[in-house]
């Protein structure tokens, strides 16, 4: 793996004056040519990681490697990395062409070459014919594309994207998600994308790093993270989930909501306290007598693609159900689910231990 | 919908002010410029203005104003730049602005004391064993004091435009491979150019018509358009010629404002 590693963080800690640690002993390795997403709530340190890679700040402790070289002290302008900024940071005094040409002009390339590459980059982001426009004449989506063109025209190995879609409306955002993903695959460059939007992360990434309070909580493919969240935070952050307390009775047996169920988890201690995650779409409404648990319907919201039904079981646990079928508020219904739908989370388990446990019974979530 | 148009009644004081204190004085100046010293209607004043005496005076006036503006700019730009980087920007800015609230005459008299033959400046020179110098009534003292007086007016607009530059633009420039100097040259300077223009405007124009400092500090060795006007009115009593010079001064001001004026588009790095 290390042969094709492009960026490596070794025990990186970042502290700001009077703000404590923004990053806490973070280590990870990124492979060339993949689409990575740093996902987390605001203030979790994801943008700090991006700024450390770009070279805008120096790590307080630890080492950062790009292409195997320590870059702790090399300034931003000496790194083979380009950024697409959150508010695009396009130069308002330059037109579209000059914005994109900025990096090439600094490299003092020949005029003809600059022109060729700028037009090519603009073509790449579907902005052919916009060269002469002023930045103020461009819409949000177009500015976004100029910012991307300005980054890719320099042919960097790594492109950093700092919440670049957050200022766009929903429809445009979805469109840009497709475009960015496609762009990354066409270019074959490493993309590191920062967002707090879990849907965006799930849709675009090869690998997601879920972050909280300056630490990486879990990393893995979107499916891994969605299906086997390591803890309550990740489960909650990635999609909607029902999280209830439970007890591991034995291998493949877990107890929650006052009942015992068959599950696919093993290797935990007997009678260990655990948390159970069941995704709302894994819960199926069934007739009372055939349901595994019995619940009372509390409220129901129509969400377009499905109904979001909030229910309460007999011991007071809340269960959120996504269903295309409508139910009656106040009625009692049964909920059915597969053993595979039950995800068992140990309390305070580290990522290494978690991965090792999953490895042990050879059941990564997506290989159901 | 009627509320869209403000009641014209409220505009009366404004118009009154403009007519009484802007339009009518200018009209009077233009009117007087067509009369000679004995009250005859004539174009001689304008002819005289293009004589070598007045042209040289205009030229020297422009030269001094240029020097004062240039030196103010050279001092003010780095100051303003440094101010945007400090923690207590507003406090430092206030300290720089406070002297501009003090009356010009007071400051001029203070400098007479400082630069006088037995003033602190000369005491310092004497203490290192040198002879006492004539500092007052020289070009140096004139330009020094003028620059001192104008610096706050130059710092303020430059500081404002520098301070308004989105810091992400500087990151972006560095990210694209620019060194700090290239970033300054290609991003910071062009984005703050309107502040520089405004600063030049507020320094150059008043510098053209300075007359208190020329009197007190330069001892009438430096004659600017301002001093010339004053002399024509108060000493020679040739109101016509004084008005003619004033007319040209106004024309120069208009030209400078047009040259340094904003052309629209972007302001201080923010997209309109």
Coordinates of C-alpha atoms in Angstrom, one line a residue:
Chain A
X1 CA 0.0 0.0 0.0
X2 CA 2.7 2.4 0.9
X3 CA 4.2 2.1 -2.6
X4 CA 1.2 4.1 -4.0
X5 CA 0.7 6.3 -1.0
X6 CA 0.6 10.0 -1.8
X7 CA -0.1 11.7 1.5
X8 CA 0.7 10.5 4.9
X9 CA -0.1 12.0 8.3
X10 CA 2.0 10.7 11.2
X11 CA 0.6 11.6 14.7
X12 CA -0.3 15.1 13.6
X13 CA -1.5 17.5 16.3
X14 CA -2.6 21.0 15.6
X15 CA -3.2 23.5 18.3
X16 CA -4.3 27.1 18.0
X17 CA -3.6 29.7 20.6
X18 CA -6.2 29.5 23.2
X19 CA -8.3 27.1 21.3
X20 CA -6.8 23.8 22.5
X21 CA -6.1 21.0 20.1
X22 CA -8.0 21.2 16.8
X23 CA -6.4 18.0 15.6
X24 CA -5.5 15.3 18.1
X25 CA -2.7 12.9 17.1
X26 CA -4.1 12.1 13.7
X27 CA -2.5 9.5 11.5
X28 CA -3.7 8.3 8.1
X29 CA -2.4 7.4 4.6
X30 CA -4.0 8.3 1.3
X31 CA -3.6 6.4 -1.9
X32 CA -3.0 8.0 -5.3
X33 CA -5.9 8.5 -7.6
X34 CA -8.8 8.0 -5.1
X35 CA -11.6 10.2 -4.0
X36 CA -11.4 10.8 -0.3
X37 CA -13.9 12.7 1.8
X38 CA -13.3 14.2 5.2
X39 CA -16.8 14.2 6.9
X40 CA -17.7 15.8 10.1
X41 CA -19.6 18.6 11.9
X42 CA -18.2 22.0 11.9
X43 CA -15.2 22.4 14.2
X44 CA -14.2 18.8 13.9
X45 CA -10.9 19.6 12.3
X46 CA -11.6 18.5 8.7
X47 CA -10.7 21.9 7.2
X48 CA -7.6 22.0 9.4
X49 CA -6.4 18.8 7.7
X50 CA -7.0 20.4 4.3
X51 CA -5.0 23.5 5.3
X52 CA -2.2 21.4 6.6
X53 CA -2.0 19.5 3.3
X54 CA -2.2 22.8 1.3
X55 CA 0.5 24.3 3.5
X56 CA -1.3 27.3 4.9
X57 CA -0.5 26.2 8.4
X58 CA 2.3 24.1 10.0
X59 CA 1.5 21.2 12.2
X60 CA 2.2 21.8 15.9
X61 CA 3.4 18.2 16.3
X62 CA 3.8 15.2 14.0
X63 CA 4.9 14.9 10.4
X64 CA 3.1 15.3 7.0
X65 CA 4.4 13.5 4.0
X66 CA 3.6 14.2 0.4
X67 CA 5.0 11.7 -2.1
X68 CA 7.2 10.3 0.7
X69 CA 8.8 13.7 1.5
X70 CA 8.3 15.5 4.8
X71 CA 6.6 18.8 3.9
X72 CA 6.1 20.3 7.4
X73 CA 8.0 23.4 6.5
X74 CA 7.5 23.8 2.8
X75 CA 5.3 26.8 2.0
X76 CA 2.0 26.5 0.1
X77 CA 3.5 27.8 -3.2
X78 CA 6.0 24.9 -3.3
X79 CA 3.6 22.1 -3.0
X80 CA 2.1 20.1 -5.8
X81 CA -1.3 20.6 -4.4
X82 CA -4.1 22.9 -5.5
X83 CA -7.2 23.9 -3.6
X84 CA -10.8 24.7 -4.5
X85 CA -11.9 27.1 -1.8
X86 CA -15.2 27.2 0.0
X87 CA -16.2 30.6 -1.4
X88 CA -14.1 29.8 -4.5
X89 CA -11.7 32.7 -3.8
X90 CA -11.6 33.8 -7.4
X91 CA -9.6 37.0 -8.1
X92 CA -12.2 39.7 -8.7
X93 CA -9.8 41.9 -10.6
X94 CA -9.1 39.2 -13.2
X95 CA -11.4 37.7 -15.8
X96 CA -12.2 34.0 -16.1
X97 CA -9.2 33.4 -18.4
X98 CA -6.7 35.2 -16.2
X99 CA -8.1 33.5 -13.1
X100 CA -7.4 30.1 -14.6
X101 CA -4.1 31.3 -16.1
X102 CA -2.8 32.6 -12.7
X103 CA -0.8 29.6 -11.7
X104 CA 0.6 29.1 -15.2
X105 CA 1.7 32.7 -15.5
X106 CA 3.6 32.3 -12.2
X107 CA 5.4 29.3 -13.6
X108 CA 6.3 31.6 -16.5
X109 CA 5.1 29.2 -19.2
X110 CA 5.0 30.3 -22.9
X111 CA 2.0 32.3 -24.0
X112 CA 0.8 29.8 -26.4
X113 CA 1.1 27.0 -23.9
X114 CA -0.8 29.0 -21.3
X115 CA -3.6 29.7 -23.7
X116 CA -3.8 26.1 -24.8
X117 CA -4.0 24.8 -21.3
X118 CA -6.4 27.4 -20.0
X119 CA -8.8 26.7 -22.8
X120 CA -8.5 23.0 -22.3
X121 CA -9.2 23.3 -18.6
X122 CA -12.3 25.5 -19.3
X123 CA -13.4 23.0 -21.9
X124 CA -13.0 20.3 -19.2
X125 CA -15.4 22.1 -16.9
X126 CA -17.9 23.0 -19.7
X127 CA -17.1 26.7 -19.7
X128 CA -16.0 27.0 -23.3
X129 CA -16.5 30.5 -24.5
X130 CA -16.6 32.2 -21.1
X131 CA -12.9 33.2 -21.1
X132 CA -13.5 36.9 -21.4
X133 CA -16.2 37.1 -18.7
X134 CA -15.8 39.0 -15.5
X135 CA -16.1 37.0 -12.3
X136 CA -19.0 39.2 -11.2
X137 CA -20.9 38.1 -14.4
X138 CA -20.7 34.4 -13.5
X139 CA -23.3 32.5 -11.5
X140 CA -22.5 30.4 -8.4
X141 CA -22.3 27.2 -10.3
X142 CA -20.1 28.8 -13.0
X143 CA -17.8 30.3 -10.4
X144 CA -17.5 26.9 -8.9
X145 CA -16.3 25.5 -12.3
X146 CA -13.8 28.4 -12.8
X147 CA -12.4 27.5 -9.3
X148 CA -12.1 23.9 -10.4
X149 CA -10.5 24.8 -13.7
X150 CA -8.1 27.1 -11.9
X151 CA -7.0 24.1 -9.7
X152 CA -6.8 21.4 -12.4
X153 CA -5.0 23.5 -15.0
X154 CA -1.8 23.3 -12.9
X155 CA -1.9 19.5 -13.2
X156 CA -1.4 18.9 -9.5
X157 CA -1.2 15.4 -8.0
X158 CA -3.7 16.3 -5.3
X159 CA -6.8 18.5 -5.5
X160 CA -8.3 19.7 -2.2
X161 CA -11.9 20.8 -2.1
X162 CA -13.1 22.7 0.9
X163 CA -16.9 22.4 1.1
X164 CA -17.1 23.6 -2.5
X165 CA -20.7 22.8 -3.0
X166 CA -22.1 24.3 0.2
X167 CA -23.1 27.6 -1.4
X168 CA -25.1 26.0 -4.2
X169 CA -28.8 25.2 -4.2
X170 CA -29.9 21.6 -3.9
X171 CA -30.4 20.8 -7.6
X172 CA -27.1 22.3 -8.7
X173 CA -25.4 20.6 -5.8
X174 CA -26.6 17.2 -6.9
X175 CA -25.5 17.9 -10.4
X176 CA -22.1 19.0 -9.3
X177 CA -21.7 15.9 -7.2
X178 CA -21.9 13.8 -10.4
X179 CA -19.7 16.1 -12.3
X180 CA -17.0 16.2 -9.6
X181 CA -17.0 12.4 -9.3
X182 CA -16.8 12.0 -13.0
X183 CA -14.1 14.7 -13.2
X184 CA -12.0 12.9 -10.7
X185 CA -12.3 9.6 -12.6
X186 CA -11.4 11.2 -15.9
X187 CA -8.3 13.0 -14.3
X188 CA -7.3 10.1 -12.2
X189 CA -5.9 12.5 -9.6
X190 CA -6.3 12.3 -5.8
X191 CA -9.3 14.4 -4.6
X192 CA -9.7 15.3 -1.0
X193 CA -13.1 16.6 -0.3
X194 CA -14.3 18.2 2.8
X195 CA -17.9 18.3 3.7
X196 CA -20.4 18.1 6.5
X197 CA -23.1 16.7 4.2
X198 CA -23.2 12.9 4.7
X199 CA -25.2 12.3 1.5
X200 CA -22.5 14.1 -0.5
X201 CA -19.9 12.0 1.1
X202 CA -21.7 8.8 0.5
X203 CA -22.4 9.6 -3.1
X204 CA -19.0 10.6 -4.2
X205 CA -16.2 9.0 -2.2
X206 CA -14.0 6.0 -2.6
X207 CA -13.2 6.4 1.1
X208 CA -14.7 8.5 3.9
X209 CA -13.0 9.7 7.1
X210 CA -15.6 10.5 9.7
X211 CA -14.2 13.1 12.1
X212 CA -15.3 14.4 15.5
X213 CA -13.4 16.8 17.8
X214 CA -10.1 16.6 16.0
X215 CA -10.0 12.8 15.8
X216 CA -10.8 10.4 13.0
X217 CA -13.7 8.2 14.3
X218 CA -13.8 5.8 11.4
X219 CA -12.5 5.4 7.9
X220 CA -13.7 3.1 5.2
X221 CA -15.8 2.9 2.0
X222 CA -19.2 4.5 2.1
X223 CA -20.9 1.1 2.4
X224 CA -18.6 0.0 5.3
X225 CA -19.3 3.1 7.2
X226 CA -23.0 3.1 6.5
X227 CA -23.5 -0.6 7.3
X228 CA -21.0 -1.0 10.2
X229 CA -20.7 2.3 12.0
X230 CA -18.2 2.1 14.8
X231 CA -20.1 4.1 17.4
X232 CA -23.2 6.1 18.1
X233 CA -21.7 9.3 16.7
X234 CA -20.9 7.8 13.3
X235 CA -24.2 5.9 13.1
X236 CA -26.0 9.1 13.9
X237 CA -24.0 11.3 11.6
X238 CA -24.1 9.0 8.6
X239 CA -27.8 8.8 7.8
X240 CA -30.6 8.4 10.2
X241 CA -30.5 5.5 12.6
X242 CA -32.2 3.9 15.5
X243 CA -29.8 3.5 18.3
X244 CA -30.9 1.5 21.4
X245 CA -29.0 0.0 24.4
X246 CA -28.6 -3.8 24.3
X247 CA -26.7 -6.7 25.9
X248 CA -24.8 -9.3 24.1
X249 CA -26.1 -12.7 25.5
X250 CA -23.8 -15.0 23.5
X251 CA -22.3 -15.2 20.1
X252 CA -25.0 -14.4 17.5
X253 CA -27.5 -13.6 20.3
X254 CA -28.3 -10.1 21.4
X255 CA -31.0 -8.7 23.7
X256 CA -32.7 -5.4 23.3
X257 CA -36.2 -4.0 23.6
X258 CA -36.9 -6.7 26.3
X259 CA -36.4 -9.5 23.7
X260 CA -33.7 -11.8 22.4
X261 CA -32.7 -11.7 18.8
X262 CA -30.5 -13.6 16.4
X263 CA -27.7 -11.5 15.0
X264 CA -24.5 -11.9 13.0
X265 CA -22.0 -10.5 15.5
X266 CA -19.7 -12.7 17.6
X267 CA -16.5 -12.4 19.6
X268 CA -17.9 -10.1 22.2
X269 CA -17.9 -10.8 25.9
X270 CA -21.0 -12.5 27.4
X271 CA -23.4 -10.0 28.9
X272 CA -21.4 -7.1 27.5
X273 CA -23.4 -3.9 27.2
X274 CA -23.6 -2.8 23.6
X275 CA -25.5 -0.3 21.4
X276 CA -27.7 -1.6 18.7
X277 CA -28.1 0.3 15.4
X278 CA -30.9 -0.5 13.0
X279 CA -31.4 1.7 9.9
X280 CA -34.9 3.1 9.4
X281 CA -35.1 1.5 5.9
X282 CA -34.2 -1.9 7.3
X283 CA -37.4 -1.9 9.5
X284 CA -40.4 -3.4 7.7
X285 CA -43.9 -2.8 8.8
X286 CA -45.8 -6.1 9.3
X287 CA -49.0 -7.3 10.9
X288 CA -48.9 -7.3 14.7
X289 CA -48.5 -11.0 15.3
X290 CA -45.7 -11.4 12.7
X291 CA -43.5 -8.5 13.8
X292 CA -40.4 -9.0 15.9
X293 CA -41.2 -6.0 18.0
X294 CA -44.5 -4.3 18.6
X295 CA -44.7 -0.5 18.4
X296 CA -47.2 2.3 18.6
X297 CA -47.2 4.8 15.8
X298 CA -46.4 8.2 17.2
X299 CA -46.3 10.4 14.1
X300 CA -45.9 10.2 10.4
X301 CA -44.3 12.6 7.9
X302 CA -44.5 12.4 4.1
X303 CA -41.0 12.8 2.7
X304 CA -41.6 12.4 -1.0
X305 CA -39.8 9.1 -1.6
X306 CA -41.1 7.5 1.6
X307 CA -43.0 8.1 4.8
X308 CA -41.0 8.8 7.9
X309 CA -42.8 7.1 10.7
X310 CA -41.9 7.6 14.3
X311 CA -42.9 4.8 16.6
X312 CA -42.4 3.8 20.2
X313 CA -42.0 0.3 21.5
X314 CA -43.3 -1.2 24.8
X315 CA -40.2 -0.2 26.8
X316 CA -40.1 3.3 25.4
X317 CA -37.4 3.0 22.7
X318 CA -38.1 5.2 19.7
X319 CA -38.0 3.5 16.3
X320 CA -37.9 5.5 13.1
X321 CA -39.2 3.6 10.1
X322 CA -38.9 4.5 6.4
X323 CA -41.7 3.0 4.5
X324 CA -43.5 3.5 1.2
X325 CA -46.7 2.3 2.9
X326 CA -48.8 4.6 5.0
X327 CA -49.9 3.7 8.5
X328 CA -52.4 5.1 10.9
X329 CA -51.1 7.3 13.7
X330 CA -51.9 5.8 17.1
X331 CA -52.3 2.3 15.7
X332 CA -50.2 -0.6 16.9
X333 CA -48.0 -2.3 14.3
X334 CA -45.3 -5.0 14.2
X335 CA -41.8 -4.3 13.0
X336 CA -39.8 -7.0 11.2
X337 CA -36.1 -7.0 10.4
X338 CA -33.4 -9.4 9.2
X339 CA -30.6 -10.6 11.6
X340 CA -28.2 -8.8 9.3
X341 CA -29.9 -5.5 9.9
X342 CA -28.8 -5.5 13.5
X343 CA -25.5 -3.7 13.9
X344 CA -23.8 -4.2 17.3
X345 CA -21.5 -1.4 18.5
X346 CA -19.2 -1.9 21.4
X347 CA -18.9 1.1 23.7
X348 CA -15.6 3.0 23.3
X349 CA -14.1 0.6 20.8
X350 CA -11.0 1.9 18.9
X351 CA -11.0 1.8 15.1
X352 CA -8.2 -0.9 15.1
X353 CA -10.0 -3.2 17.5
X354 CA -13.2 -2.7 15.5
X355 CA -11.6 -3.5 12.2
X356 CA -9.9 -6.6 13.7
X357 CA -13.2 -7.8 15.1
X358 CA -15.0 -7.4 11.8
X359 CA -12.1 -9.1 10.1
X360 CA -12.3 -12.0 12.6
X361 CA -15.7 -13.1 11.5
X362 CA -15.2 -12.1 7.9
X363 CA -18.3 -10.1 7.7
X364 CA -17.8 -6.6 6.4
X365 CA -21.2 -5.0 6.3
X366 CA -21.6 -5.0 2.6
X367 CA -21.0 -8.7 2.1
X368 CA -24.3 -9.8 3.5
Chain B
X1 CA -46.2 52.7 -3.1
X2 CA -46.3 56.4 -2.5
X3 CA -43.6 56.1 0.1
X4 CA -41.1 55.3 -2.6
X5 CA -40.5 58.9 -3.4
X6 CA -39.2 60.9 -0.4
X7 CA -40.9 64.2 0.4
X8 CA -39.1 66.8 -1.6
X9 CA -39.5 69.1 1.4
X10 CA -36.6 67.3 3.2
X11 CA -34.3 68.1 0.3
X12 CA -34.7 71.8 0.6
X13 CA -31.9 72.3 3.2
X14 CA -29.5 70.3 1.1
X15 CA -30.2 72.2 -2.1
X16 CA -30.1 75.5 -0.2
X17 CA -26.7 74.5 1.2
X18 CA -25.4 73.5 -2.3
X19 CA -26.6 76.7 -3.9
X20 CA -25.4 79.0 -1.2
X21 CA -22.0 77.4 -0.4
X22 CA -21.0 75.5 -3.4
X23 CA -22.6 76.9 -6.6
X24 CA -22.7 80.6 -5.8
X25 CA -19.0 80.8 -4.5
X26 CA -17.8 79.1 -7.7
X27 CA -20.0 81.3 -9.8
X28 CA -18.6 84.4 -8.0
X29 CA -15.0 83.2 -8.5
X30 CA -15.6 82.7 -12.2
X31 CA -17.3 86.1 -12.4
X32 CA -14.5 87.9 -10.7
X33 CA -11.9 86.2 -12.8
X34 CA -13.1 88.3 -15.8
X35 CA -12.3 91.6 -14.1
X36 CA -8.9 93.4 -13.8
X37 CA -7.7 95.3 -10.8
X38 CA -9.6 98.4 -11.7
X39 CA -12.8 96.6 -12.4
X40 CA -12.8 96.4 -16.2
X41 CA -14.2 93.4 -18.0
X42 CA -11.2 91.6 -19.5
X43 CA -9.6 88.2 -20.4
X44 CA -6.1 89.5 -19.4
X45 CA -6.1 87.4 -16.2
X46 CA -6.4 84.3 -18.2
X47 CA -3.7 85.5 -20.6
X48 CA -1.5 86.3 -17.6
X49 CA -2.0 82.9 -16.1
X50 CA -0.2 81.4 -19.2
X51 CA 2.8 83.8 -18.7
X52 CA 6.0 82.2 -17.4
X53 CA 5.6 83.5 -13.9
X54 CA 2.3 81.8 -13.2
X55 CA 3.2 78.7 -15.2
X56 CA 6.3 78.2 -13.2
X57 CA 4.3 78.7 -10.0
X58 CA 1.8 76.1 -11.2
X59 CA 4.6 73.7 -12.0
X60 CA 6.3 74.2 -8.7
X61 CA 3.0 73.8 -6.9
X62 CA 2.4 70.5 -8.7
X63 CA 6.0 69.4 -8.0
X64 CA 5.6 70.0 -4.3
X65 CA 2.2 68.4 -4.2
X66 CA 3.6 65.4 -6.1
X67 CA 6.5 65.0 -3.6
X68 CA 4.2 65.3 -0.6
X69 CA 1.8 62.7 -2.1
X70 CA 4.6 60.4 -3.0
X71 CA 6.3 60.5 0.4
X72 CA 3.0 60.2 2.2
X73 CA 2.2 57.1 0.0
X74 CA 5.6 55.5 0.7
X75 CA 5.1 55.9 4.4
X76 CA 1.4 55.2 4.6
X77 CA 1.2 52.1 2.4
X78 CA 3.5 49.9 4.6
X79 CA 1.9 51.4 7.7
X80 CA -1.6 50.5 6.5
X81 CA -0.4 47.0 5.5
X82 CA 1.2 46.5 8.9
X83 CA -2.0 47.7 10.6
X84 CA -4.1 45.1 8.9
X85 CA -1.8 42.4 10.4
X86 CA -1.9 43.7 14.0
X87 CA -4.2 42.4 16.6
X88 CA -5.6 45.7 17.9
X89 CA -6.2 47.2 14.4
X90 CA -8.8 49.7 15.6
X91 CA -6.7 51.0 18.5
X92 CA -3.6 51.6 16.3
X93 CA -5.7 53.2 13.6
X94 CA -7.2 55.5 16.2
X95 CA -3.7 56.5 17.4
X96 CA -2.8 57.3 13.8
X97 CA -5.9 59.3 13.2
X98 CA -6.0 61.3 16.4
X99 CA -3.4 63.9 15.3
X100 CA -5.6 64.8 12.3
X101 CA -8.2 66.1 14.8
X102 CA -5.8 68.7 16.0
X103 CA -6.0 72.1 14.4
X104 CA -3.6 72.6 11.5
X105 CA -2.3 75.9 12.9
X106 CA -1.5 74.4 16.3
X107 CA 0.5 71.6 14.6
X108 CA 2.3 74.2 12.4
X109 CA 3.3 76.3 15.4
X110 CA 4.5 73.1 17.2
X111 CA 6.8 72.4 14.4
X112 CA 8.1 76.0 14.4
X113 CA 9.2 75.2 18.0
X114 CA 10.6 71.8 17.1
X115 CA 12.5 72.9 14.1
X116 CA 13.6 76.3 15.4
X117 CA 17.3 77.2 15.8
X118 CA 17.2 76.4 19.5
X119 CA 14.4 73.7 19.3
X120 CA 14.7 70.0 20.1
X121 CA 15.7 69.0 16.6
X122 CA 18.7 71.3 16.7
X123 CA 19.5 70.5 20.3
X124 CA 19.9 66.9 19.1
X125 CA 22.1 67.9 16.2
X126 CA 24.2 70.0 18.6
X127 CA 24.5 67.2 21.1
X128 CA 26.3 65.0 18.6
X129 CA 28.7 67.9 18.0
X130 CA 27.5 69.3 14.8
X131 CA 26.6 72.9 14.0
X132 CA 23.1 74.1 14.5
X133 CA 21.3 74.0 11.1
X134 CA 18.6 76.2 9.5
X135 CA 15.8 73.6 9.4
X136 CA 12.9 75.9 9.4
X137 CA 12.0 77.8 6.2
X138 CA 13.5 75.1 4.0
X139 CA 12.0 72.8 1.4
X140 CA 12.8 69.9 3.8
X141 CA 10.8 71.3 6.7
X142 CA 7.9 72.2 4.4
X143 CA 7.6 68.7 2.9
X144 CA 8.2 67.1 6.3
X145 CA 5.4 68.9 8.0
X146 CA 3.1 68.6 5.0
X147 CA 3.7 64.8 4.9
X148 CA 3.1 64.6 8.6
X149 CA -0.2 66.3 8.3
X150 CA -1.4 64.3 5.4
X151 CA -0.3 60.8 6.5
X152 CA -3.5 59.9 8.4
X153 CA -5.6 60.8 5.3
X154 CA -3.5 58.5 3.2
X155 CA -3.4 55.7 5.7
X156 CA -7.1 55.5 6.2
X157 CA -8.4 54.7 2.7
X158 CA -5.5 52.3 2.0
X159 CA -6.1 50.5 5.3
X160 CA -9.7 50.2 4.5
X161 CA -9.2 48.6 1.1
X162 CA -6.4 46.3 2.3
X163 CA -8.5 45.2 5.3
X164 CA -11.4 44.3 3.1
X165 CA -9.5 41.9 0.9
X166 CA -10.8 38.4 1.4
X167 CA -7.9 36.5 3.1
X168 CA -8.9 33.4 1.1
X169 CA -7.6 35.3 -2.0
X170 CA -4.2 35.4 -0.5
X171 CA -4.3 31.7 0.3
X172 CA -5.5 31.0 -3.2
X173 CA -2.6 33.0 -4.7
X174 CA -0.1 31.1 -2.5
X175 CA -1.8 27.8 -3.4
X176 CA -1.4 28.5 -7.1
X177 CA 2.4 28.9 -6.6
X178 CA 2.9 32.6 -6.0
X179 CA 5.6 33.7 -3.5
X180 CA 4.6 36.4 -1.0
X181 CA 6.0 39.1 -3.2
X182 CA 4.2 37.9 -6.3
X183 CA 1.0 37.6 -4.2
X184 CA 1.5 41.2 -3.2
X185 CA 2.1 42.3 -6.8
X186 CA -0.6 40.4 -8.5
X187 CA -3.3 40.2 -5.9
X188 CA -3.0 42.6 -2.9
X189 CA -1.8 45.6 -4.8
X190 CA -4.4 45.5 -7.6
X191 CA -7.2 44.9 -5.2
X192 CA -6.2 47.8 -2.9
X193 CA -5.6 50.2 -5.8
X194 CA -8.8 52.0 -5.1
X195 CA -7.7 52.9 -1.6
X196 CA -4.4 54.2 -3.0
X197 CA -6.3 56.3 -5.6
X198 CA -8.6 57.7 -2.9
X199 CA -5.5 58.4 -0.7
X200 CA -3.8 60.2 -3.6
X201 CA -6.9 62.3 -4.1
X202 CA -7.3 63.4 -0.6
X203 CA -3.6 64.3 -0.3
X204 CA -2.7 65.7 -3.7
X205 CA -5.6 68.1 -4.1
X206 CA -5.3 69.8 -0.7
X207 CA -1.5 69.8 -1.1
X208 CA -1.9 71.9 -4.3
X209 CA -3.6 74.7 -2.3
X210 CA -1.6 74.6 0.9
X211 CA -0.9 78.0 2.3
X212 CA -0.8 78.0 6.0
X213 CA 2.3 75.7 6.2
X214 CA 4.0 77.5 3.3
X215 CA 3.7 80.6 5.3
X216 CA 4.7 79.4 8.7
X217 CA 7.1 76.5 7.9
X218 CA 8.5 77.4 4.5
X219 CA 8.5 81.1 5.2
X220 CA 7.0 82.0 1.8
X221 CA 10.0 80.4 0.1
X222 CA 7.7 77.9 -1.4
X223 CA 4.8 79.4 -3.3
X224 CA 1.9 77.1 -4.2
X225 CA -1.3 77.9 -6.0
X226 CA -2.9 78.3 -2.6
X227 CA -0.3 80.9 -1.4
X228 CA -0.6 82.7 -4.7
X229 CA -4.4 83.0 -4.4
X230 CA -4.0 84.3 -0.8
X231 CA -1.4 86.9 -1.9
X232 CA -3.5 88.1 -4.8
X233 CA -6.5 88.6 -2.6
X234 CA -5.0 89.9 0.6
X235 CA -1.7 91.5 -0.4
X236 CA -2.0 92.6 -4.0
X237 CA -5.8 93.1 -3.7
X238 CA -6.0 91.8 -7.3
X239 CA -9.2 89.8 -6.9
X240 CA -9.5 89.1 -10.6
X241 CA -6.1 87.4 -10.8
X242 CA -6.7 85.5 -7.5
X243 CA -10.0 84.3 -8.9
X244 CA -8.4 83.2 -12.2
X245 CA -5.9 81.1 -10.3
X246 CA -8.7 79.7 -8.2
X247 CA -10.6 78.8 -11.4
X248 CA -7.5 76.9 -12.6
X249 CA -7.1 75.2 -9.3
X250 CA -10.7 74.0 -9.4
X251 CA -10.1 72.7 -13.0
X252 CA -7.0 70.8 -11.8
X253 CA -8.9 69.3 -9.0
X254 CA -11.7 68.1 -11.3
X255 CA -9.1 66.6 -13.7
X256 CA -7.3 64.8 -10.8
X257 CA -10.6 63.4 -9.5
X258 CA -11.4 62.1 -12.9
X259 CA -8.0 60.5 -13.4
X260 CA -8.0 58.8 -9.9
X261 CA -11.7 58.1 -9.8
X262 CA -13.1 54.6 -9.7
X263 CA -14.2 53.1 -12.9
X264 CA -16.8 50.7 -11.4
X265 CA -16.4 46.9 -11.7
X266 CA -15.0 45.7 -8.5
X267 CA -14.4 47.5 -5.3
X268 CA -11.8 46.3 -2.8
X269 CA -11.8 42.7 -3.8
X270 CA -15.5 42.2 -3.3
X271 CA -17.6 41.4 -6.2
X272 CA -20.3 44.0 -6.6

